[in-house]
Amino acid sequence: MLSASPSCGCATVLLRLLRPVLLACLLPVLLVGCSAREAEPTTLDFWAMGSEGERVQALLPAFERRHPGIRVRVQKIPWSAAHEKLLTAHVGGTLPDVFQLGNTWLPEFVALKAVAPLDDVLPTAEQADIFPGVLAANRIDNRLYALPWYVDTRLLFYRADLLAQAGIEEAPRSWDTWLAALHKVKALTGRPPLLLPFAEWQTLVALGLQQGAGLLREDGRYGDFSAPAFRAAFAFYLRLFREGLAEVAGEASATNIYQAFARGRIAFLVSGPWNLGEFERRLPQDLQDDWATAPLPVPDDTPWPGTSIAGGASLAIRNDTPNADAARALVAFLLEPGNQFAFYRETGDLPVRMSAWTMDGLHEAPRVGAFWQQLQHVRGVPAIPEWERIATLVMRHAERAARGLEDEQEALVAIDEEVDAMLEKRRWMMERERP
């Protein structure tokens, strides 16, 4: 039998003696390596549209200080390309962790299973601090799939000085007083005083919502535009053109609405909060005290303010993001009242948190206060992926009727028939999903 050499035995003993020393030396190196890996930050990709993509970056250093393990990488997307880019990213599996989207797009992304439910991002008490109609527009099948980031709605912008010259002391509150005011201002200026672009569906739909129109029936299976409620709104809308109070040429006759408004070519405009800043920047200084805003006029015998559109942009989270906790933290941060008010200061975008409106008296500010009033009374459009296409065809027939190419009833019947055809696939899918 061979025996081990004396040198091997000595080496073994020496290793045993040195092992604690070696471990003591190597352990700090190993721990440094582990801590370096643990300290590597989570990077959140966040796509934001238009100026929001630039301005939101002013808020992010505070978020990253609060969450030192998270870094936010913002990509600015133009609104004109946003919808297509988001859909392409979903198909390609490259959606960012967090992204902004118009709230009328949300049903489409829910149908694609592209977004995660967000019911748990804000406690119930904080959800109650969001304008109810705006929050409801982000809820589908009783789940919140996005949270509103900022809000808009549509109301009246008007030349208060022209109304005063026409003997009108305050903004009209009813449809009848609005008609009377429009006729008086037209007599004063000699021009149709109202701009109603056919490219914008929101005014006509808001008039329908004021009448309680459902727009669709049977859980979004069929059109409901021939029903009495929408028919009354449609008749009033067409009356504005037939009585020469709005030009059929619409936007073509007032390519620059700010110049037209300044010159008195138009005295009434139905628009949203983005025009608060635009009017302040673009109107001459000597007109800055001569324009105002007011909630939309309502049908006679209807409480004022009445209903308008729940609009704005929302924040969604990719359904399969590996950074779900960090993404939820970012959304919750951006919805904090203080950050909502700071974002308003940066962008002019109106806060979704009602408590943010009490900061610095925002809810009582001239012109902005009318939005505070209107936002208490807003409603979303039907939460179905086909809505944008439906709105486009509604306005196509509205324009034809305004131009005398269809009568009212023909237009409404045609809208319902085309909507029903458009929703055929939806009905088929809903039947298949029925238990």
PDB file of N, CA and C in Angstrom, residues 150-190:
ATOM      1  N   TYR A 150     -54.790  63.717 -16.047  1.00  0.00           N
ATOM      2  CA  TYR A 150     -55.345  65.066 -16.054  1.00  0.00           C
ATOM      3  C   TYR A 150     -56.684  65.011 -16.774  1.00  0.00           C
ATOM      4  N   VAL A 151     -57.493  66.036 -16.574  1.00  0.00           N
ATOM      5  CA  VAL A 151     -58.861  65.998 -17.079  1.00  0.00           C
ATOM      6  C   VAL A 151     -59.096  67.124 -18.071  1.00  0.00           C
ATOM      7  N   ASP A 152     -60.030  66.878 -18.971  1.00  0.00           N
ATOM      8  CA  ASP A 152     -60.586  67.982 -19.731  1.00  0.00           C
ATOM      9  C   ASP A 152     -62.056  67.705 -19.969  1.00  0.00           C
ATOM     10  N   THR A 153     -62.735  68.723 -20.345  1.00  0.00           N
ATOM     11  CA  THR A 153     -64.130  68.631 -20.721  1.00  0.00           C
ATOM     12  C   THR A 153     -64.382  69.776 -21.688  1.00  0.00           C
ATOM     13  N   ARG A 154     -65.578  69.882 -22.192  1.00  0.00           N
ATOM     14  CA  ARG A 154     -65.887  70.945 -23.155  1.00  0.00           C
ATOM     15  C   ARG A 154     -66.897  71.907 -22.545  1.00  0.00           C
ATOM     16  N   LEU A 155     -66.625  73.204 -22.734  1.00  0.00           N
ATOM     17  CA  LEU A 155     -67.563  74.231 -22.300  1.00  0.00           C
ATOM     18  C   LEU A 155     -67.456  75.443 -23.215  1.00  0.00           C
ATOM     19  N   LEU A 156     -68.112  76.528 -22.853  1.00  0.00           N
ATOM     20  CA  LEU A 156     -68.156  77.714 -23.704  1.00  0.00           C
ATOM     21  C   LEU A 156     -66.981  78.647 -23.450  1.00  0.00           C
ATOM     22  N   PHE A 157     -66.311  79.053 -24.510  1.00  0.00           N
ATOM     23  CA  PHE A 157     -65.445  80.229 -24.513  1.00  0.00           C
ATOM     24  C   PHE A 157     -66.230  81.309 -25.268  1.00  0.00           C
ATOM     25  N   TYR A 158     -66.237  82.529 -24.747  1.00  0.00           N
ATOM     26  CA  TYR A 158     -67.052  83.544 -25.420  1.00  0.00           C
ATOM     27  C   TYR A 158     -66.465  84.938 -25.211  1.00  0.00           C
ATOM     28  N   ARG A 159     -66.809  85.827 -26.130  1.00  0.00           N
ATOM     29  CA  ARG A 159     -66.419  87.228 -26.059  1.00  0.00           C
ATOM     30  C   ARG A 159     -67.438  87.968 -25.205  1.00  0.00           C
ATOM     31  N   ALA A 160     -67.090  88.190 -23.948  1.00  0.00           N
ATOM     32  CA  ALA A 160     -68.018  88.841 -23.024  1.00  0.00           C
ATOM     33  C   ALA A 160     -68.321  90.269 -23.449  1.00  0.00           C
ATOM     34  N   ASP A 161     -67.353  90.947 -24.076  1.00  0.00           N
ATOM     35  CA  ASP A 161     -67.590  92.332 -24.488  1.00  0.00           C
ATOM     36  C   ASP A 161     -68.626  92.408 -25.609  1.00  0.00           C
ATOM     37  N   LEU A 162     -68.592  91.435 -26.534  1.00  0.00           N
ATOM     38  CA  LEU A 162     -69.575  91.438 -27.615  1.00  0.00           C
ATOM     39  C   LEU A 162     -70.969  91.123 -27.080  1.00  0.00           C
ATOM     40  N   LEU A 163     -71.043  90.218 -26.109  1.00  0.00           N
ATOM     41  CA  LEU A 163     -72.339  89.938 -25.497  1.00  0.00           C
ATOM     42  C   LEU A 163     -72.877  91.186 -24.814  1.00  0.00           C
ATOM     43  N   ALA A 164     -72.009  91.915 -24.108  1.00  0.00           N
ATOM     44  CA  ALA A 164     -72.440  93.140 -23.424  1.00  0.00           C
ATOM     45  C   ALA A 164     -72.943  94.170 -24.434  1.00  0.00           C
ATOM     46  N   GLN A 165     -72.235  94.313 -25.569  1.00  0.00           N
ATOM     47  CA  GLN A 165     -72.678  95.256 -26.597  1.00  0.00           C
ATOM     48  C   GLN A 165     -74.034  94.861 -27.177  1.00  0.00           C
ATOM     49  N   ALA A 166     -74.325  93.557 -27.162  1.00  0.00           N
ATOM     50  CA  ALA A 166     -75.612  93.076 -27.670  1.00  0.00           C
ATOM     51  C   ALA A 166     -76.694  93.097 -26.595  1.00  0.00           C
ATOM     52  N   GLY A 167     -76.360  93.615 -25.411  1.00  0.00           N
ATOM     53  CA  GLY A 167     -77.348  93.723 -24.344  1.00  0.00           C
ATOM     54  C   GLY A 167     -77.497  92.473 -23.508  1.00  0.00           C
ATOM     55  N   ILE A 168     -76.482  91.599 -23.515  1.00  0.00           N
ATOM     56  CA  ILE A 168     -76.537  90.333 -22.772  1.00  0.00           C
ATOM     57  C   ILE A 168     -75.584  90.444 -21.592  1.00  0.00           C
ATOM     58  N   GLU A 169     -76.090  90.265 -20.383  1.00  0.00           N
ATOM     59  CA  GLU A 169     -75.296  90.526 -19.185  1.00  0.00           C
ATOM     60  C   GLU A 169     -74.493  89.321 -18.711  1.00  0.00           C
ATOM     61  N   GLU A 170     -74.922  88.120 -19.047  1.00  0.00           N
ATOM     62  CA  GLU A 170     -74.207  86.938 -18.577  1.00  0.00           C
ATOM     63  C   GLU A 170     -74.255  85.839 -19.621  1.00  0.00           C
ATOM     64  N   ALA A 171     -73.392  84.861 -19.440  1.00  0.00           N
ATOM     65  CA  ALA A 171     -73.351  83.748 -20.381  1.00  0.00           C
ATOM     66  C   ALA A 171     -74.672  82.994 -20.364  1.00  0.00           C
ATOM     67  N   PRO A 172     -75.136  82.527 -21.513  1.00  0.00           N
ATOM     68  CA  PRO A 172     -76.416  81.799 -21.557  1.00  0.00           C
ATOM     69  C   PRO A 172     -76.322  80.487 -20.794  1.00  0.00           C
ATOM     70  N   ARG A 173     -77.421  80.149 -20.118  1.00  0.00           N
ATOM     71  CA  ARG A 173     -77.452  78.908 -19.343  1.00  0.00           C
ATOM     72  C   ARG A 173     -78.389  77.859 -19.935  1.00  0.00           C
ATOM     73  N   SER A 174     -79.275  78.261 -20.800  1.00  0.00           N
ATOM     74  CA  SER A 174     -80.206  77.311 -21.410  1.00  0.00           C
ATOM     75  C   SER A 174     -80.050  77.350 -22.927  1.00  0.00           C
ATOM     76  N   TRP A 175     -80.567  76.329 -23.590  1.00  0.00           N
ATOM     77  CA  TRP A 175     -80.509  76.309 -25.041  1.00  0.00           C
ATOM     78  C   TRP A 175     -81.258  77.507 -25.635  1.00  0.00           C
ATOM     79  N   ASP A 176     -82.402  77.844 -25.067  1.00  0.00           N
ATOM     80  CA  ASP A 176     -83.180  78.958 -25.605  1.00  0.00           C
ATOM     81  C   ASP A 176     -82.440  80.286 -25.442  1.00  0.00           C
ATOM     82  N   THR A 177     -81.854  80.513 -24.260  1.00  0.00           N
ATOM     83  CA  THR A 177     -81.128  81.775 -24.070  1.00  0.00           C
ATOM     84  C   THR A 177     -79.853  81.803 -24.907  1.00  0.00           C
ATOM     85  N   TRP A 178     -79.289  80.633 -25.182  1.00  0.00           N
ATOM     86  CA  TRP A 178     -78.118  80.571 -26.067  1.00  0.00           C
ATOM     87  C   TRP A 178     -78.519  80.964 -27.492  1.00  0.00           C
ATOM     88  N   LEU A 179     -79.623  80.421 -27.961  1.00  0.00           N
ATOM     89  CA  LEU A 179     -80.111  80.796 -29.292  1.00  0.00           C
ATOM     90  C   LEU A 179     -80.368  82.300 -29.374  1.00  0.00           C
ATOM     91  N   ALA A 180     -81.018  82.836 -28.333  1.00  0.00           N
ATOM     92  CA  ALA A 180     -81.321  84.273 -28.334  1.00  0.00           C
ATOM     93  C   ALA A 180     -80.034  85.096 -28.349  1.00  0.00           C
ATOM     94  N   ALA A 181     -79.038  84.678 -27.566  1.00  0.00           N
ATOM     95  CA  ALA A 181     -77.767  85.400 -27.529  1.00  0.00           C
ATOM     96  C   ALA A 181     -77.057  85.337 -28.870  1.00  0.00           C
ATOM     97  N   LEU A 182     -77.085  84.171 -29.493  1.00  0.00           N
ATOM     98  CA  LEU A 182     -76.443  84.015 -30.797  1.00  0.00           C
ATOM     99  C   LEU A 182     -77.090  84.926 -31.837  1.00  0.00           C
ATOM    100  N   HIS A 183     -78.405  85.012 -31.823  1.00  0.00           N
ATOM    101  CA  HIS A 183     -79.099  85.881 -32.777  1.00  0.00           C
ATOM    102  C   HIS A 183     -78.751  87.348 -32.532  1.00  0.00           C
ATOM    103  N   LYS A 184     -78.665  87.752 -31.274  1.00  0.00           N
ATOM    104  CA  LYS A 184     -78.342  89.146 -30.965  1.00  0.00           C
ATOM    105  C   LYS A 184     -76.915  89.497 -31.381  1.00  0.00           C
ATOM    106  N   VAL A 185     -75.978  88.598 -31.116  1.00  0.00           N
ATOM    107  CA  VAL A 185     -74.599  88.872 -31.501  1.00  0.00           C
ATOM    108  C   VAL A 185     -74.461  88.863 -33.021  1.00  0.00           C
ATOM    109  N   LYS A 186     -75.200  87.977 -33.684  1.00  0.00           N
ATOM    110  CA  LYS A 186     -75.165  87.970 -35.147  1.00  0.00           C
ATOM    111  C   LYS A 186     -75.689  89.292 -35.712  1.00  0.00           C
ATOM    112  N   ALA A 187     -76.737  89.821 -35.098  1.00  0.00           N
ATOM    113  CA  ALA A 187     -77.271  91.112 -35.548  1.00  0.00           C
ATOM    114  C   ALA A 187     -76.250  92.225 -35.331  1.00  0.00           C
ATOM    115  N   LEU A 188     -75.445  92.079 -34.277  1.00  0.00           N
ATOM    116  CA  LEU A 188     -74.428  93.091 -33.969  1.00  0.00           C
ATOM    117  C   LEU A 188     -73.250  93.026 -34.933  1.00  0.00           C
ATOM    118  N   THR A 189     -72.782  91.811 -35.229  1.00  0.00           N
ATOM    119  CA  THR A 189     -71.551  91.657 -36.020  1.00  0.00           C
ATOM    120  C   THR A 189     -71.814  91.395 -37.494  1.00  0.00           C
ATOM    121  N   GLY A 190     -73.016  90.923 -37.796  1.00  0.00           N
ATOM    122  CA  GLY A 190     -73.333  90.594 -39.181  1.00  0.00           C
ATOM    123  C   GLY A 190     -72.761  89.269 -39.640  1.00  0.00           C
TER     124      GLY A 190
END
